[in-house]
Amino acid sequence: MADEQPWPRRRVTLADVARRAGVSPALVSIVMRDAPGASEQSRQRILAVAEQLGYRPDVRARALASLKAHTIGVLFGRAGRFHLELIDGLYTAAEERGWDLVLSALTTSRDEKRALASLHDFRFDALIMLGPPVAEPMLAGNVPLVVMGWHVDHPAVDIVRTSDEHGMALAVQHLVDLGHRRIAHLQGGDGLVAVSRRDAYVKAMRAHRLTKEIRVVRCDGEDQLDGQRAARAILDDAAELPTAVIAFNDDIAAAAMSVLGQQGIDVPGDISIIGFDDSALAHGPGIDLTSVQQLPQEMARLAVDRIIARSAGDTVPDRELVLEPDLVIRSTSGPAPG
């Protein structure tokens, strides 16, 4: 019955595998390291026993014993849907390249310094930051480091991000083509990414000579609760309602849709809504949100490849990789009301 448990009650060791397979721990170690010295028959038998027992290598011990870097630390903050998709992409990309990930979260009581301290226990060799979006990460210049989503001036930091300017330009252009002029923006907090998207919105509006129509509604953060509050702020404003809204992300956009719908405001008949990220939420049932598309799997692949190249001492030609997004048009954007 113990072999049928989905997860062993204690960590299965090399000695356990060796005992069950009837071989020496040294031979098991050779097989697990994929090193020469074991016959194909022994290799297959040991691998089968290891799988049966639920053996998993000790990541920390392997990292300490190896002279090569194998572990990437990932620092992330408030994980919206897009960040979760990025993390999934990082796991896939790292696993395909034989590397491991160890994650550390930022919370209200756990800042960058404390989150990094917990990563040090795993002897990580490189760092990918999904947050916090700071101008100069604490470990800049100390380990191979990639930030995802914002720009950092430090010359030792690599960057993988989507062009906020291009994304916002596409969103505003789409709405202008549909006859909209009163286009508002729901700003997701005051972080570097939120400010970048706000500035990109303002630039796009000015490019269409809509400076007088610029309207920024600031959210306290970037989750659905913040989107609900922002939508209520739009409704409570005595000024004329906008005919279109571009949100900081899909979570805020979906929450705004919900609040507007509760008040009998039709989307897109009365107000068109565009999100940012094109996360799984955007094409979920009952949402069908027009959204600026980011590619989390591609971004994750680029970040992991950049980390591995830096760790190997390879020459990396461009410190910053900026992807130009597309706009995925769905049912939440339509012609401006007459």
Coordinates of C-alpha atoms in Angstrom, one line a residue:
M1 CA 0.0 0.0 0.0
A2 CA 2.9 2.4 0.7
D3 CA 3.9 2.2 -2.9
E4 CA 0.5 3.4 -4.0
Q5 CA 0.6 6.6 -2.0
P6 CA 0.7 9.7 -4.3
W7 CA 3.4 11.2 -2.1
P8 CA 5.8 9.4 0.3
R9 CA 5.4 10.1 4.0
R10 CA 9.1 10.7 4.2
R11 CA 11.8 11.6 1.6
V12 CA 12.9 8.5 -0.3
T13 CA 16.7 8.2 -0.4
L14 CA 19.2 6.7 -2.7
A15 CA 19.7 4.0 -0.1
D16 CA 16.0 3.1 -0.2
V17 CA 16.1 2.7 -4.0
A18 CA 19.3 0.7 -3.8
R19 CA 17.8 -1.6 -1.1
R20 CA 14.7 -2.3 -3.2
A21 CA 16.6 -2.7 -6.4
G22 CA 19.2 -5.0 -4.8
V23 CA 22.2 -2.9 -5.9
S24 CA 24.7 -0.5 -4.3
P25 CA 23.9 3.1 -3.5
A26 CA 26.9 4.1 -5.7
L27 CA 25.2 2.4 -8.7
V28 CA 22.0 4.2 -8.0
S29 CA 23.8 7.5 -7.8
I30 CA 25.4 6.8 -11.2
V31 CA 22.0 6.2 -12.8
M32 CA 20.4 9.2 -11.2
R33 CA 23.2 11.4 -12.4
D34 CA 23.0 9.9 -15.9
A35 CA 26.7 9.1 -15.6
P36 CA 28.5 6.3 -17.4
G37 CA 29.1 3.0 -15.6
A38 CA 25.8 1.2 -15.4
S39 CA 24.4 -1.3 -17.9
E40 CA 21.2 -0.5 -19.7
Q41 CA 19.4 -3.3 -17.9
S42 CA 20.5 -2.0 -14.5
R43 CA 19.6 1.5 -15.5
Q44 CA 16.1 0.6 -16.4
R45 CA 15.5 -1.5 -13.3
I46 CA 16.8 1.3 -11.0
L47 CA 14.7 4.0 -12.7
A48 CA 11.6 1.8 -12.5
V49 CA 12.2 1.2 -8.7
A50 CA 12.8 5.0 -8.2
E51 CA 9.6 5.9 -9.9
Q52 CA 7.7 3.2 -7.9
L53 CA 9.0 4.5 -4.6
G54 CA 8.5 8.2 -5.5
Y55 CA 12.2 9.1 -5.3
R56 CA 13.0 12.8 -6.0
P57 CA 16.5 14.2 -6.0
D58 CA 17.5 16.5 -3.1
V59 CA 17.7 19.8 -4.9
R60 CA 19.7 21.6 -2.2
A61 CA 22.2 18.7 -1.9
R62 CA 22.6 18.6 -5.7
A63 CA 23.2 22.3 -5.9
L64 CA 25.8 22.2 -3.2
A65 CA 27.6 19.2 -4.7
S66 CA 27.7 20.6 -8.2
L67 CA 30.2 23.2 -9.5
K68 CA 27.6 24.2 -12.1
A69 CA 24.7 26.6 -11.5
H70 CA 21.4 24.7 -11.5
T71 CA 18.9 26.7 -9.4
I72 CA 17.1 29.9 -10.3
G73 CA 15.4 32.0 -7.6
V74 CA 12.1 33.6 -8.6
L75 CA 10.9 36.6 -6.7
F76 CA 7.2 37.6 -7.2
G77 CA 4.7 40.0 -5.6
R78 CA 1.0 40.0 -5.7
A79 CA 0.3 37.3 -8.2
G80 CA -2.4 38.2 -10.7
R81 CA -3.4 35.8 -13.4
F82 CA -0.7 37.0 -15.8
H83 CA 2.0 36.5 -13.1
L84 CA 0.7 33.0 -12.5
E85 CA 1.0 32.2 -16.2
L86 CA 4.5 33.6 -16.2
I87 CA 5.5 31.4 -13.3
D88 CA 4.0 28.4 -15.1
G89 CA 6.1 29.3 -18.2
L90 CA 9.3 29.6 -16.1
Y91 CA 8.8 26.2 -14.6
T92 CA 8.4 24.7 -18.1
A93 CA 11.4 26.6 -19.6
A94 CA 13.6 25.7 -16.6
E95 CA 12.6 22.0 -16.6
E96 CA 13.3 21.7 -20.4
R97 CA 16.8 23.0 -19.8
G98 CA 17.5 20.9 -16.7
W99 CA 17.4 23.7 -14.2
D100 CA 15.3 24.0 -11.0
L101 CA 13.2 26.9 -9.7
V102 CA 12.7 28.0 -6.1
L103 CA 10.1 30.7 -5.5
S104 CA 9.8 33.4 -2.8
A105 CA 6.8 35.6 -2.5
L106 CA 6.5 39.3 -1.4
T107 CA 3.7 40.1 0.9
T108 CA 2.6 43.0 3.0
S109 CA 5.0 42.0 5.8
R110 CA 7.6 40.4 3.6
D111 CA 9.7 42.9 1.6
E112 CA 12.4 42.3 -1.0
K113 CA 15.1 41.8 1.6
R114 CA 13.2 39.2 3.6
A115 CA 12.1 37.4 0.4
L116 CA 15.7 37.2 -0.8
A117 CA 16.9 35.9 2.5
S118 CA 14.7 32.9 2.2
L119 CA 16.0 32.2 -1.3
H120 CA 19.6 32.2 0.1
D121 CA 18.8 29.0 2.0
F122 CA 18.5 27.2 -1.3
R123 CA 21.9 28.5 -2.6
F124 CA 20.3 29.9 -5.8
D125 CA 22.6 30.8 -8.6
A126 CA 20.6 33.3 -10.5
L127 CA 17.5 35.4 -10.0
I128 CA 14.4 36.2 -12.0
M129 CA 12.2 39.0 -10.6
L130 CA 8.5 39.4 -11.4
G131 CA 8.4 41.8 -8.5
P132 CA 8.8 44.1 -6.8
P133 CA 9.2 46.5 -9.8
V134 CA 12.0 48.5 -8.3
A135 CA 14.4 50.9 -10.1
E136 CA 17.5 49.0 -8.8
P137 CA 17.1 45.5 -7.4
M138 CA 19.2 44.7 -4.3
L139 CA 21.2 41.9 -6.0
A140 CA 22.0 43.9 -9.2
G141 CA 25.6 43.1 -10.1
N142 CA 25.9 40.2 -7.6
V143 CA 24.2 37.3 -9.5
P144 CA 22.8 36.9 -13.0
L145 CA 19.5 38.7 -12.8
V146 CA 16.6 39.3 -15.1
V147 CA 13.6 41.5 -14.4
M148 CA 10.3 40.8 -16.2
G149 CA 7.9 43.6 -17.1
W150 CA 9.7 46.9 -16.4
H151 CA 12.9 48.8 -17.2
V152 CA 16.0 48.9 -15.0
D153 CA 19.0 51.2 -15.8
H154 CA 21.6 49.1 -13.9
P155 CA 24.0 47.7 -16.6
A156 CA 24.2 44.3 -14.9
V157 CA 20.5 43.6 -15.0
D158 CA 18.8 42.0 -18.0
I159 CA 15.3 42.9 -19.0
V160 CA 12.5 41.0 -20.7
R161 CA 9.3 43.0 -21.1
T162 CA 6.4 43.8 -23.4
S163 CA 6.2 47.3 -24.9
D164 CA 3.6 49.2 -22.8
E165 CA 3.9 52.1 -25.3
H166 CA 3.1 49.9 -28.3
G167 CA 0.3 48.1 -26.5
M168 CA -1.4 51.3 -25.4
A169 CA -1.1 52.8 -28.8
L170 CA -2.9 49.8 -30.3
A171 CA -5.7 50.0 -27.7
V172 CA -6.3 53.7 -28.2
Q173 CA -6.1 53.4 -32.0
H174 CA -8.7 50.6 -32.0
L175 CA -11.1 52.7 -29.9
V176 CA -10.5 55.9 -32.0
D177 CA -11.3 53.9 -35.1
L178 CA -14.6 52.9 -33.5
G179 CA -15.4 56.6 -33.0
H180 CA -14.5 56.9 -29.3
R181 CA -13.0 60.1 -27.9
R182 CA -13.8 60.0 -24.1
I183 CA -11.4 57.2 -23.3
A184 CA -10.4 56.7 -19.7
H185 CA -7.5 54.7 -18.2
L186 CA -7.7 52.7 -14.9
Q187 CA -4.2 52.9 -13.5
G188 CA -3.1 49.9 -11.4
G189 CA -1.4 51.5 -8.5
D190 CA 1.7 53.7 -8.6
G191 CA 4.5 51.1 -9.4
L192 CA 6.9 51.4 -12.3
V193 CA 4.8 49.2 -14.6
A194 CA 1.6 51.1 -13.8
V195 CA 3.3 54.5 -14.4
S196 CA 4.7 53.2 -17.7
R197 CA 1.3 52.1 -18.9
R198 CA -0.3 55.4 -17.8
D199 CA 2.3 57.4 -19.6
A200 CA 1.9 55.3 -22.7
Y201 CA -1.9 55.9 -22.6
V202 CA -1.3 59.7 -22.2
K203 CA 1.1 59.7 -25.1
A204 CA -1.3 57.8 -27.3
M205 CA -4.2 60.1 -26.5
R206 CA -2.1 63.1 -27.3
A207 CA -1.0 61.6 -30.6
H208 CA -4.7 61.5 -31.6
R209 CA -5.2 65.1 -30.4
L210 CA -7.4 64.0 -27.5
T211 CA -5.4 65.7 -24.7
K212 CA -8.6 67.3 -23.3
E213 CA -10.2 63.9 -23.1
I214 CA -7.4 62.3 -21.0
R215 CA -8.8 60.8 -17.8
V216 CA -6.8 58.7 -15.4
V217 CA -8.6 56.9 -12.6
R218 CA -6.0 55.6 -10.1
C219 CA -6.5 52.2 -8.5
D220 CA -4.8 51.4 -5.2
G221 CA -3.5 48.1 -6.7
E222 CA -3.9 45.7 -9.6
D223 CA -6.5 43.1 -8.5
Q224 CA -10.2 42.7 -9.0
L225 CA -11.2 44.5 -5.8
D226 CA -9.2 47.6 -7.0
G227 CA -11.0 47.4 -10.3
Q228 CA -14.4 47.4 -8.6
R229 CA -13.5 50.5 -6.6
A230 CA -12.2 52.2 -9.8
A231 CA -15.5 51.5 -11.6
R232 CA -17.5 52.9 -8.7
A233 CA -15.3 56.0 -8.8
I234 CA -16.2 56.5 -12.5
L235 CA -19.9 56.1 -11.7
D236 CA -19.7 58.5 -8.8
D237 CA -18.0 61.2 -10.8
A238 CA -20.4 64.0 -11.7
A239 CA -18.6 64.5 -15.1
E240 CA -19.8 62.7 -18.2
L241 CA -19.1 59.0 -18.3
P242 CA -16.4 57.8 -20.7
T243 CA -17.4 55.8 -23.7
A244 CA -14.4 53.5 -23.4
V245 CA -12.0 52.3 -20.7
I246 CA -8.5 50.8 -21.0
A247 CA -7.5 49.0 -17.8
F248 CA -4.1 48.3 -16.4
N249 CA -4.7 44.6 -16.6
D250 CA -7.4 42.0 -17.3
D251 CA -8.3 41.6 -13.6
I252 CA -9.2 45.3 -13.2
A253 CA -11.0 45.3 -16.6
A254 CA -13.1 42.2 -15.6
A255 CA -14.0 43.7 -12.2
A256 CA -15.0 47.0 -13.9
M257 CA -17.2 45.1 -16.3
S258 CA -19.0 43.4 -13.4
V259 CA -19.7 46.7 -11.5
L260 CA -20.9 48.5 -14.7
G261 CA -23.2 45.5 -15.5
Q262 CA -24.7 45.6 -12.0
Q263 CA -25.6 49.3 -12.7
G264 CA -27.3 48.5 -16.0
I265 CA -24.5 49.9 -18.1
D266 CA -24.0 47.8 -21.2
V267 CA -20.6 46.6 -22.4
P268 CA -19.8 47.5 -25.1
G269 CA -23.1 49.3 -26.0
D270 CA -22.5 52.1 -23.5
I271 CA -18.9 51.6 -22.5
S272 CA -16.2 49.6 -24.3
I273 CA -13.6 48.0 -22.1
I274 CA -10.0 46.8 -23.0
G275 CA -7.7 44.9 -20.7
F276 CA -4.0 44.3 -20.8
D277 CA -2.2 40.9 -20.7
D278 CA -4.7 38.7 -22.6
S279 CA -4.6 36.3 -19.6
A280 CA -6.8 33.2 -19.3
L281 CA -9.4 35.4 -17.7
A282 CA -9.8 37.5 -20.9
H283 CA -11.0 34.6 -23.0
G284 CA -12.9 32.9 -20.1
P285 CA -16.7 32.2 -20.2
G286 CA -18.8 35.3 -19.9
I287 CA -15.8 37.7 -20.2
D288 CA -14.6 37.6 -23.8
L289 CA -12.4 40.7 -23.2
T290 CA -10.6 42.7 -25.8
S291 CA -7.0 42.8 -24.5
V292 CA -3.4 43.7 -25.2
Q293 CA -1.7 40.4 -25.6
Q294 CA 1.4 39.4 -23.8
L295 CA 3.1 36.1 -24.3
P296 CA 4.0 34.6 -20.9
Q297 CA 5.5 31.4 -22.3
E298 CA 7.7 33.2 -24.7
M299 CA 8.8 35.8 -22.1
A300 CA 9.6 33.0 -19.7
R301 CA 11.7 31.1 -22.3
L302 CA 13.7 34.3 -23.1
A303 CA 14.3 35.0 -19.4
V304 CA 15.5 31.5 -18.6
D305 CA 17.7 31.4 -21.7
R306 CA 19.2 34.8 -20.7
I307 CA 19.9 33.5 -17.2
I308 CA 21.6 30.4 -18.4
A309 CA 23.8 32.4 -20.9
R310 CA 24.9 34.8 -18.2
S311 CA 25.7 32.0 -15.8
A312 CA 27.8 30.3 -18.4
G313 CA 29.7 33.5 -19.1
D314 CA 28.4 33.8 -22.7
T315 CA 28.3 37.1 -24.5
V316 CA 24.8 38.5 -24.5
P317 CA 24.4 41.2 -27.2
D318 CA 21.3 43.0 -26.0
R319 CA 20.6 43.7 -22.3
E320 CA 16.9 44.5 -22.9
L321 CA 14.5 42.4 -24.9
V322 CA 11.2 44.3 -25.7
L323 CA 8.4 42.3 -27.3
E324 CA 5.8 44.2 -29.3
P325 CA 2.3 43.0 -28.4
D326 CA -0.8 42.5 -30.5
L327 CA -4.4 43.6 -29.7
V328 CA -6.8 40.6 -29.4
I329 CA -10.2 42.0 -30.3
R330 CA -13.2 40.4 -28.7
S331 CA -16.8 41.4 -27.8
T332 CA -16.1 44.1 -25.1
S333 CA -15.1 46.7 -27.6
G334 CA -17.5 48.2 -30.1
P335 CA -18.6 51.5 -31.8
A336 CA -19.0 54.6 -29.6
P337 CA -22.6 55.2 -28.6
G338 CA -24.4 57.7 -30.8

